Coordinates of C-alpha atoms in Angstrom, one line a residue:
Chain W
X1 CA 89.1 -51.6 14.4
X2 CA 90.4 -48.3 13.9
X3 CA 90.2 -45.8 16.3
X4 CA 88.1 -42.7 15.6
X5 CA 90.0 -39.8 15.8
X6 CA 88.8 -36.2 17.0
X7 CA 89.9 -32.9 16.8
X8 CA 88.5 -30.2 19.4
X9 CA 88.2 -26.7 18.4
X10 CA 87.3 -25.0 21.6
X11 CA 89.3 -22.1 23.0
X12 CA 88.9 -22.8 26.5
X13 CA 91.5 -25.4 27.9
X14 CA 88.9 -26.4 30.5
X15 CA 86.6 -27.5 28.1
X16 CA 89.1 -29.2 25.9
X17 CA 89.7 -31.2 29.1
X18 CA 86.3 -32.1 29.4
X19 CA 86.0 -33.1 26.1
X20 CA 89.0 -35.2 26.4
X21 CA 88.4 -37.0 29.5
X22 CA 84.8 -37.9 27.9
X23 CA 86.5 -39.6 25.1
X24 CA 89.0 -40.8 26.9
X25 CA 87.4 -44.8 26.3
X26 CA 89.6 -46.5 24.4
X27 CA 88.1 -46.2 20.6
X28 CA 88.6 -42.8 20.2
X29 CA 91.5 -40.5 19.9
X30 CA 92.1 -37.0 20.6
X31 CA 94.2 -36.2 17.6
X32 CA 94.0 -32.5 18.0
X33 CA 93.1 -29.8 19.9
X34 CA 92.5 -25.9 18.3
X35 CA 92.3 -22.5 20.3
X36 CA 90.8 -20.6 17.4
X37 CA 89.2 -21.4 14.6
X38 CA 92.1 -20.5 12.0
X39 CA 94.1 -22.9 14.0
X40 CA 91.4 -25.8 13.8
X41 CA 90.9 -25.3 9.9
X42 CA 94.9 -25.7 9.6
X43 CA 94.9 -28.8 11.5
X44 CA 91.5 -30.0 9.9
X45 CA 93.4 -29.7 6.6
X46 CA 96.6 -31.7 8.5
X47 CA 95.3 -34.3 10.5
X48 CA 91.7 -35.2 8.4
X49 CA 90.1 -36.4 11.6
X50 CA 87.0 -38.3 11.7
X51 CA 85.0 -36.1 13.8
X52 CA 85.4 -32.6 15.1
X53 CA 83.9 -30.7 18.3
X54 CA 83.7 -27.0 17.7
X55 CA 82.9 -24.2 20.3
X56 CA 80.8 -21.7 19.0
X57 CA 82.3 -18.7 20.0
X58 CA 86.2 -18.6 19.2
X59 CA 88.9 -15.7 19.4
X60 CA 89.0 -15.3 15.7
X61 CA 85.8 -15.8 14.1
X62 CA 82.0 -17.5 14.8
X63 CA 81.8 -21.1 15.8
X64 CA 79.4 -21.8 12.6
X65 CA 81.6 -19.8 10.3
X66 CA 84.5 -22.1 11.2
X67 CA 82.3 -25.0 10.7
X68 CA 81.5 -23.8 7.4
X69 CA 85.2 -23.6 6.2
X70 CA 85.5 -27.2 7.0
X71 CA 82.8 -28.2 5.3
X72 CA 83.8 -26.6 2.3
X73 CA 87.0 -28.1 2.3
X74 CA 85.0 -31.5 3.5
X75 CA 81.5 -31.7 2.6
X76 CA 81.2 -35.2 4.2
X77 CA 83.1 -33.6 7.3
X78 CA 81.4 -35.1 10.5
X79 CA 81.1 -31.6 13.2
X80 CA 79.3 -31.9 16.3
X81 CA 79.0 -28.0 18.1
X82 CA 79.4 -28.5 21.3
X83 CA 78.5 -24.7 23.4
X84 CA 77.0 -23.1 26.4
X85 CA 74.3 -21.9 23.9
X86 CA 71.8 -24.2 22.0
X87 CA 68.8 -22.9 20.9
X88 CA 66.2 -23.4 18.4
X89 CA 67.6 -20.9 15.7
X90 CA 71.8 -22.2 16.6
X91 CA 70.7 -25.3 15.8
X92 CA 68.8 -24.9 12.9
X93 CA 71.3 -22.6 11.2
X94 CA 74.1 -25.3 11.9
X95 CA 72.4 -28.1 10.3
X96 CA 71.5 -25.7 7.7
X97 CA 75.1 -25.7 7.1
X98 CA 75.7 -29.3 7.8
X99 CA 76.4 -29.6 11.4
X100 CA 75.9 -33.0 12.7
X101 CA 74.7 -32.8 16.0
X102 CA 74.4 -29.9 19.2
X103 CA 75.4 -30.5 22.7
X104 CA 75.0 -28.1 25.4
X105 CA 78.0 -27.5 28.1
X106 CA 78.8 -28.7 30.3
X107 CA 78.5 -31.8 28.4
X108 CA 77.9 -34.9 30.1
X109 CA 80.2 -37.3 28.9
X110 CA 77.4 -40.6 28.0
X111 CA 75.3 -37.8 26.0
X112 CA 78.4 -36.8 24.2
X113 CA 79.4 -40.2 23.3
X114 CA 75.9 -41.8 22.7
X115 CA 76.0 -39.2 20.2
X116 CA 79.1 -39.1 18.3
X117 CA 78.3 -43.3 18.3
X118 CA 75.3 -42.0 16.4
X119 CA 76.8 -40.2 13.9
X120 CA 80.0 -42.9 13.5
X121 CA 76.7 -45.6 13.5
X122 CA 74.9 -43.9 10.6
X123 CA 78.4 -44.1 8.6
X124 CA 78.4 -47.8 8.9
X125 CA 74.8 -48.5 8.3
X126 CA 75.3 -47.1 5.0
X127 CA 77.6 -50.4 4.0
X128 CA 74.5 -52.6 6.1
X129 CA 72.2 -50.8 3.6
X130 CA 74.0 -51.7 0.7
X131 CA 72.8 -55.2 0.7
X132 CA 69.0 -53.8 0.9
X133 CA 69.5 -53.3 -2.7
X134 CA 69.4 -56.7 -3.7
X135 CA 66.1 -56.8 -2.5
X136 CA 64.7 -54.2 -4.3
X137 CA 66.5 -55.6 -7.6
X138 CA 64.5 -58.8 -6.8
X139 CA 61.6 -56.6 -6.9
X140 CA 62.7 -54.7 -10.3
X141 CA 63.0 -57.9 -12.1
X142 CA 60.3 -60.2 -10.9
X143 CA 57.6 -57.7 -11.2
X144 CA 58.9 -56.7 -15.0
X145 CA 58.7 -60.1 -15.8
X146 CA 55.3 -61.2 -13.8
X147 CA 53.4 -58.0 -15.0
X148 CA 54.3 -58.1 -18.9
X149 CA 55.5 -61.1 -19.6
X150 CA 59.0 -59.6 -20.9
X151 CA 61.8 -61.5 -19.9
X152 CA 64.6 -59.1 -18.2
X153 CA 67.5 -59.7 -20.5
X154 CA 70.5 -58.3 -18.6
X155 CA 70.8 -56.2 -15.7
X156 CA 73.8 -53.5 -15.3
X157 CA 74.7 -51.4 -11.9
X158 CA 75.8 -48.1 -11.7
X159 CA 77.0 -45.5 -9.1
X160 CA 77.2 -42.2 -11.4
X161 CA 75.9 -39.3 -9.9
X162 CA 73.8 -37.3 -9.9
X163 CA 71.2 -38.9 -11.9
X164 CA 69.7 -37.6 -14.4
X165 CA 66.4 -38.8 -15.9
X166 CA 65.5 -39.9 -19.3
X167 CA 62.2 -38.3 -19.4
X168 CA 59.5 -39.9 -17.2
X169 CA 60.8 -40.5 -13.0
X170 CA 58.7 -41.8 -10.4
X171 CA 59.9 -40.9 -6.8
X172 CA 58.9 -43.3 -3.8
X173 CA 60.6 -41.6 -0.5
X174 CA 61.5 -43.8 2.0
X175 CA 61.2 -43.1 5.8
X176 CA 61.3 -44.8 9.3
X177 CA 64.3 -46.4 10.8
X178 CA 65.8 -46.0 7.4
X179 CA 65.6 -42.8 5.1
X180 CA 66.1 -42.8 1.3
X181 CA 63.8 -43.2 -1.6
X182 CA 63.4 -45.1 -4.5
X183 CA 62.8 -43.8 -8.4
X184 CA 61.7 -45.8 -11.1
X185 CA 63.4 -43.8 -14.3
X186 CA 62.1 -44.6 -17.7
X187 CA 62.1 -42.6 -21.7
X188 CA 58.7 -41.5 -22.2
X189 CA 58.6 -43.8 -25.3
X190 CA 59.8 -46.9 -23.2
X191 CA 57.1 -45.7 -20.7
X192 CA 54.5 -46.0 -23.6
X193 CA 55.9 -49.3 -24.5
X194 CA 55.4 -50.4 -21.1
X195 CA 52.3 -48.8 -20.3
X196 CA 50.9 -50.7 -23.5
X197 CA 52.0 -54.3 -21.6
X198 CA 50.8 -53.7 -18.4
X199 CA 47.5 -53.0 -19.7
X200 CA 47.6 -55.6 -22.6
X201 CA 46.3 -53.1 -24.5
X202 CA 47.5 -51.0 -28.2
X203 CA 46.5 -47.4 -27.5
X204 CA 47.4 -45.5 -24.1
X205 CA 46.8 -42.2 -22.9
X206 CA 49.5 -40.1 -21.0
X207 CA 47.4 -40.4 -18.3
X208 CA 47.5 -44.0 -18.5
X209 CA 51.1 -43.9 -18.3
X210 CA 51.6 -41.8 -15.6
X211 CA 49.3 -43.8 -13.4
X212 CA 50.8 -47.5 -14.6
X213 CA 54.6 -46.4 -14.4
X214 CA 53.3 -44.8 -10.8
X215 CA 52.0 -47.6 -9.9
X216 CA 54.4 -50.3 -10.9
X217 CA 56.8 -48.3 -8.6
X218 CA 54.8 -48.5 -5.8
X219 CA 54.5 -52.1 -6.1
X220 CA 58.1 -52.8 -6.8
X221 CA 58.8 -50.5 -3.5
X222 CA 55.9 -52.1 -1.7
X223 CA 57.7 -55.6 -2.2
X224 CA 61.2 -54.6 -1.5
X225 CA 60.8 -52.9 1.9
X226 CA 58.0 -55.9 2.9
X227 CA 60.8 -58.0 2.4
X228 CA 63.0 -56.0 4.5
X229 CA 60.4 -55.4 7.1
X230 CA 60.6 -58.7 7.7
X231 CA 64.2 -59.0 7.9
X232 CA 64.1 -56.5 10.5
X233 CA 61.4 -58.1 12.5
X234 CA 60.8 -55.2 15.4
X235 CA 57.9 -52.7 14.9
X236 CA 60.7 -50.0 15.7
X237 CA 62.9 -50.4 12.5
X238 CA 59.8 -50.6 10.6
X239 CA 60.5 -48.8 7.0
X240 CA 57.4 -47.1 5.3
X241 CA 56.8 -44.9 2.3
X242 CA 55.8 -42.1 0.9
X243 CA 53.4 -42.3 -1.9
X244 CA 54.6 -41.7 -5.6
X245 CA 55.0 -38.3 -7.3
X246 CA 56.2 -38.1 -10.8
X247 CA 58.7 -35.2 -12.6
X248 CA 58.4 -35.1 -16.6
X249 CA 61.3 -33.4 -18.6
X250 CA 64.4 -34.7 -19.9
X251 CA 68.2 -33.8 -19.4
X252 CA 67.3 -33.3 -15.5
X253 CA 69.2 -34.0 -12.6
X254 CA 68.0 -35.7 -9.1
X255 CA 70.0 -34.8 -6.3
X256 CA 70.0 -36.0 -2.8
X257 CA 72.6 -34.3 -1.4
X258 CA 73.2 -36.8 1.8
X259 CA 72.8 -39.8 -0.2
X260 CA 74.7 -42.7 -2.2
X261 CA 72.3 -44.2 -4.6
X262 CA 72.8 -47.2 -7.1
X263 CA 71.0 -47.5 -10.3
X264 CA 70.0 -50.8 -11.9
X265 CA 69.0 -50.9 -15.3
X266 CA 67.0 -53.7 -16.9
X267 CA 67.6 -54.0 -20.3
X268 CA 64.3 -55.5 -22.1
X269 CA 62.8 -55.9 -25.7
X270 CA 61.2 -52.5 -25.9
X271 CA 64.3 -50.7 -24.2
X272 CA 65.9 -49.7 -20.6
X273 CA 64.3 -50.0 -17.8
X274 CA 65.9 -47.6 -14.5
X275 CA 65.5 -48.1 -10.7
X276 CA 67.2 -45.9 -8.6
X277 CA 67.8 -46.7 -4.7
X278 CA 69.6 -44.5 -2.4
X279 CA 69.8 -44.0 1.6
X280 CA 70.5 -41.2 4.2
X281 CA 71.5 -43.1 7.0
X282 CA 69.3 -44.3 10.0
X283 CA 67.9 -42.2 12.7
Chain G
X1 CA 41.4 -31.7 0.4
X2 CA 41.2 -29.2 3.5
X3 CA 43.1 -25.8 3.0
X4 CA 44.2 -26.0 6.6
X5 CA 46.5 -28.5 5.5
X6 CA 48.9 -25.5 4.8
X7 CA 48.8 -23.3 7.7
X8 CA 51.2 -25.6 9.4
X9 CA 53.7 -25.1 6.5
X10 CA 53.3 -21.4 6.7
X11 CA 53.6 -21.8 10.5
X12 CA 57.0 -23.1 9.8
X13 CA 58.5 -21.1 7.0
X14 CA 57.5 -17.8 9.4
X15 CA 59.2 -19.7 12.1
X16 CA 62.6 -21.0 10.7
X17 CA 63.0 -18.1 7.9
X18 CA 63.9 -15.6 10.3
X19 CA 66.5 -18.3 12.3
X20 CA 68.1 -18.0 8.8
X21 CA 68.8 -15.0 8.6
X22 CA 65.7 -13.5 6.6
X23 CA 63.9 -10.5 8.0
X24 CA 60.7 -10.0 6.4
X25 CA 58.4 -13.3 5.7
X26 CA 55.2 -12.9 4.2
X27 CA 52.5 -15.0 2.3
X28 CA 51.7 -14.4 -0.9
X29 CA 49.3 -15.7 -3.5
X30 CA 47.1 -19.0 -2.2
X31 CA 45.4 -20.8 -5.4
X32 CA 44.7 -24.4 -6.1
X33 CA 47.0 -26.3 -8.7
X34 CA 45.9 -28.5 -11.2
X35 CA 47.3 -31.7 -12.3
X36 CA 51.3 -30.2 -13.2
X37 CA 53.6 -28.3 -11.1
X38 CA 55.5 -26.2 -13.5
X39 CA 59.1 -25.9 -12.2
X40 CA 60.8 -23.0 -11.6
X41 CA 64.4 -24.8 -12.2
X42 CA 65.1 -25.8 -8.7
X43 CA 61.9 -28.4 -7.3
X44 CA 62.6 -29.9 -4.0
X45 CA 60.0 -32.8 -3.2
X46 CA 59.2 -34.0 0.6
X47 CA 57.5 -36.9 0.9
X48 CA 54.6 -37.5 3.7
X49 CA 53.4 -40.8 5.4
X50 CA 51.5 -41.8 8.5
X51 CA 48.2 -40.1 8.9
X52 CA 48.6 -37.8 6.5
X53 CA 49.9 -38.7 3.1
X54 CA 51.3 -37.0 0.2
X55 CA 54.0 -34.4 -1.5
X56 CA 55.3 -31.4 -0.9
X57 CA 57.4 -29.8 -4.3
X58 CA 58.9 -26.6 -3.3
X59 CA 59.8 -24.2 -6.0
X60 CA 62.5 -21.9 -6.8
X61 CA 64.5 -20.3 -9.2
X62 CA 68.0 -20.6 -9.6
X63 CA 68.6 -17.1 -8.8
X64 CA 66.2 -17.4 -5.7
X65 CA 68.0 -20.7 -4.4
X66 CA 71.2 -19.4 -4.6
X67 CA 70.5 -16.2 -2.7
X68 CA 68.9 -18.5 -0.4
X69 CA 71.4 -20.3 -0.3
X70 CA 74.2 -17.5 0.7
X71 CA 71.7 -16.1 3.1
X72 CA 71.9 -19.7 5.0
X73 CA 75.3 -19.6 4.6
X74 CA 76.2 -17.0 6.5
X75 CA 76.6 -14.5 3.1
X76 CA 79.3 -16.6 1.9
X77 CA 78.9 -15.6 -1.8
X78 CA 76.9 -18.7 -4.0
X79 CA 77.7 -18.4 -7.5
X80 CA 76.8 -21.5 -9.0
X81 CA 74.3 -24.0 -7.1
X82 CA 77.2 -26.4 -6.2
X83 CA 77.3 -29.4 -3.7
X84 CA 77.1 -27.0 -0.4
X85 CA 74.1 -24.9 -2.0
X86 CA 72.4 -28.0 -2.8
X87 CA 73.0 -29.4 0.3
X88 CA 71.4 -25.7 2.0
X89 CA 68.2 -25.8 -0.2
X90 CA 67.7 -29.2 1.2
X91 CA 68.1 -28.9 4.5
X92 CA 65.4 -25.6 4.0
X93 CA 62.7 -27.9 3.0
X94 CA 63.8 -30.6 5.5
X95 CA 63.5 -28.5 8.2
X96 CA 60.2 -26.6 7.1
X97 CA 58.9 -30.1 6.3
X98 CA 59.9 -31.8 9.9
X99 CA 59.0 -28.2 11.4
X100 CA 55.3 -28.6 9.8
X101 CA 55.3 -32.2 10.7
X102 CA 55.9 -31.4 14.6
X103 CA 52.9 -28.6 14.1
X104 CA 50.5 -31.7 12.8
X105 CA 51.4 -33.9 15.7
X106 CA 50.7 -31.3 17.8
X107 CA 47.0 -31.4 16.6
X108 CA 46.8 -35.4 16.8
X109 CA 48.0 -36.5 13.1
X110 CA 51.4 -38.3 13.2
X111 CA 53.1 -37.5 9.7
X112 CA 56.5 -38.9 9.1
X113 CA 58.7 -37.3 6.0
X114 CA 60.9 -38.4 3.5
X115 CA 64.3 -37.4 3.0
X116 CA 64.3 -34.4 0.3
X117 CA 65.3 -34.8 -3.4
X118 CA 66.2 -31.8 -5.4
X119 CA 65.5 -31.8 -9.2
X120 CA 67.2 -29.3 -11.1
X121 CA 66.8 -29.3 -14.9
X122 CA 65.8 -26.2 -17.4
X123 CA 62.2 -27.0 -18.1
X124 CA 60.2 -29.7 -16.7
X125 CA 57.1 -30.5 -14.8
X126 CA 56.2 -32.7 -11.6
X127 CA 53.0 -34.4 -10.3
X128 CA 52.3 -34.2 -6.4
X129 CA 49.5 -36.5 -4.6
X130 CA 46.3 -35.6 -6.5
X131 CA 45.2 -33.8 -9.6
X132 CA 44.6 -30.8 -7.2
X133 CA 47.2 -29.2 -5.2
X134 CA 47.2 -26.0 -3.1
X135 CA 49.9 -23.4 -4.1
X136 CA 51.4 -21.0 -1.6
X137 CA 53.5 -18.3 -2.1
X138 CA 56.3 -17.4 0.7
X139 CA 58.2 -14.2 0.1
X140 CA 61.4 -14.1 2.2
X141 CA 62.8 -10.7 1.8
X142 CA 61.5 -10.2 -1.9
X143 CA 62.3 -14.0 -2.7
X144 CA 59.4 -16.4 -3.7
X145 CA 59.0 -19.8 -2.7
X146 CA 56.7 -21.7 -3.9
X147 CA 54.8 -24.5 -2.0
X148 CA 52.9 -27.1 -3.7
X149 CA 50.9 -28.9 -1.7
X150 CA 49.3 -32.7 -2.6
X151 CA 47.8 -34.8 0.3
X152 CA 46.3 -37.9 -0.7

């Protein structure tokens, strides 16, 4: 495996040693070590390191400000602030800007790297998470099939992002040792068309619709994450949900900044069908 | 649904608001919604499970999210809602939402939250838990948000 390579930005050598020696185990690498936050952006830009330490008060500009630049030239940039200060309102303006995780110096060197294993953890859960999505395609199709009778004719997989929905979305979040959500995407006429199936009836109300296409969502996210409940056995990775809410208007985008989501569409005889499934990373 | 379901979120925007940079949070207007929220342009929904369940869609404008936005940021100018405002607004509700969450706990209902999904679009509309929701204003030095609450 690759080693994980780290830049410090901290203007005190002592704490650069610190830092070092805590990393010093053999799957990290110091590849860099900043005085001043100018100095860390330039080598940010040359070295593109996997993770970066930054002081909060440097010669040359605010600890946060610098962590800024980076993620502006990096918005998946991985920062963890490591400062004598950490309170409430440092904290919550760093992850405001993005900052992955606070530690308080002197750091102790097992807090530091349980931590930064965290964060490097997360990164790879998101290709463990991946194959959750079969599970909820299982879901998608079976249920289409088993609640209207339609047979799903093809199925098609797509990354684009953002999404944007075709006039009705339902949105399940996701939460537990996993965080994401799922949303069931759908034209209002295909909606109708559906609506009309799951009821086995000619005529529905909009009410009717929003309460069926809710509903199918929560059954298809009810299955999935039973199914991976089960994979995961222990109460502690348990994954629960949030119940439905439902945004109406076309050409508009859904946006979850943190997340990679894939979209399945079923094609069927009365149109497209759209599930959506994205995750944040575990906790 | 009880109204003191919302003083916990009000608790936390008067808490966090002023870590942010803001200097004057106030409530506004409290009413009770009915069946549709009306979006503002930006809607950011929260999710909530556990003992208490429902949505949270907090409202904005464009204008106000961006201000917002470049406020969090340190007054790094926002001129367009791109991928680092987006990813501000977010962590906003993420934090009032987790904020509020910790206030509930604290009075013996575990609530877990959802990670937050900002819709942006010109004109649409978005159901929370329940045809009624309660609507409170937050002004944050002249800038309104909007919380919509729906507990199940």
């Amino acid at each position: 495996m690759n080693k994980i390579r780290v830049l410090i930005v901290d203007d005190s050598p002592f704490s650069q040693r610190l830092i070092k020696d805590a990393l010093k185990e053999s799957k990290y690498e110091v590849c860099g070590c900043a005085g001043t936050g100018n100095d860390g952006i330039r080598q940010y830009r040359e070295l593109q390191p996997d993770l970066v330490t930054m002081d909060l008060t440097l010669p040359d500009m605010d600890g946060l400000e610098c962590c800024r630049e980076l993620l502006t030239i990096d918005p998946a940039g991985k920062i963890v602030v490591v400062s004598a200060m950490k309170d409430e309102a440092i904290i919550n303006r760093g992850t405001a800007i993005g900052v992955k995780a606070f530690f308080q110096k002197p750091v102790k060197s097992e807090e530091l790297l349980l931590g930064i294993e965290q964060i490097i953890k997360q990164q790879r859960n998101e290709a463990g998470q991946q194959h959750f999505l079969e599970y909820f395609t299982a879901a998608f199709t079976k249920n289409i099939t088993d609640m209207t009778g339609m047979d799903v004719i093809s199925i098609d997989h797509s990354t684009i992002q953002p999404v944007v929905s075709h006039g009705l979305g339902v949105i399940i979040g996701i939460t537990g040792s996993q965080q994401g959500r799922i949303m069931l995407d759908v034209s209002m006429d295909v909606a109708q068309e559906f609506t009309k199936r799951l009821l086995r009836t000619d005529a529905v109300a909009d009410e009717d619709v929003f309460n069926s296409i809710s509903e199918f969502t929560n059954i298809i996210a009810g299955h999935s994450i039973s199914e991976i409940n089960n994979v995961l056995k222990a109460k502690e990775f348990e994954i629960r949900l949030t119940p439905p809410s439902i945004i109406i208007g076309e050409s508009i985008a859904i946006i979850n900044p943190k997340m990679t989501s894939n979209t399945v569409t079923a094609k069927t005889a009365i149109g497209s069908l759209h599930m959506n499934v994205g995750f944040v990373g575990g906790k | 649904m009880d109204v003191k379901v919302i003083n916990p979120f009000i608790d936390a925007i008067m808490n966090i608001m002023p870590q942010l940079g803001f200097q004057n949070v106030v409530k506004g207007k409290l009413s009770v919604g009915d069946q549709f929220v009306e979006s503002k342009g930006i809607t950011v929904l929260v999710g909530l499970t556990d003992q208490l369940r429902g949505n949270i869609a907090y409202n904005f404008t464009e204008a106000t999210a961006m201000s917002i936005a470049s406020k969090m940021m340190m007054g790094m100018p926002v001129a367009t809602l791109d991928d680092l405002a987006q990813s501000a607004i977010s962590e906003l509700t993420n934090m009032v939402t987790g904020n509020a969450a910790t206030r509930f706990e604290k009075d013996g209902l575990r609530v877990d939250i959802s990670p937050p999904s900002l819709v942006v679009g010109e004109k649409f509309k978005l159901k929370v838990s329940g045809a009624k929701f309660l609507v409170v204003e937050m002004i944050a030095d002249s800038l309104v948000i909007e919380l919509n609450i729906g507990i199940e």
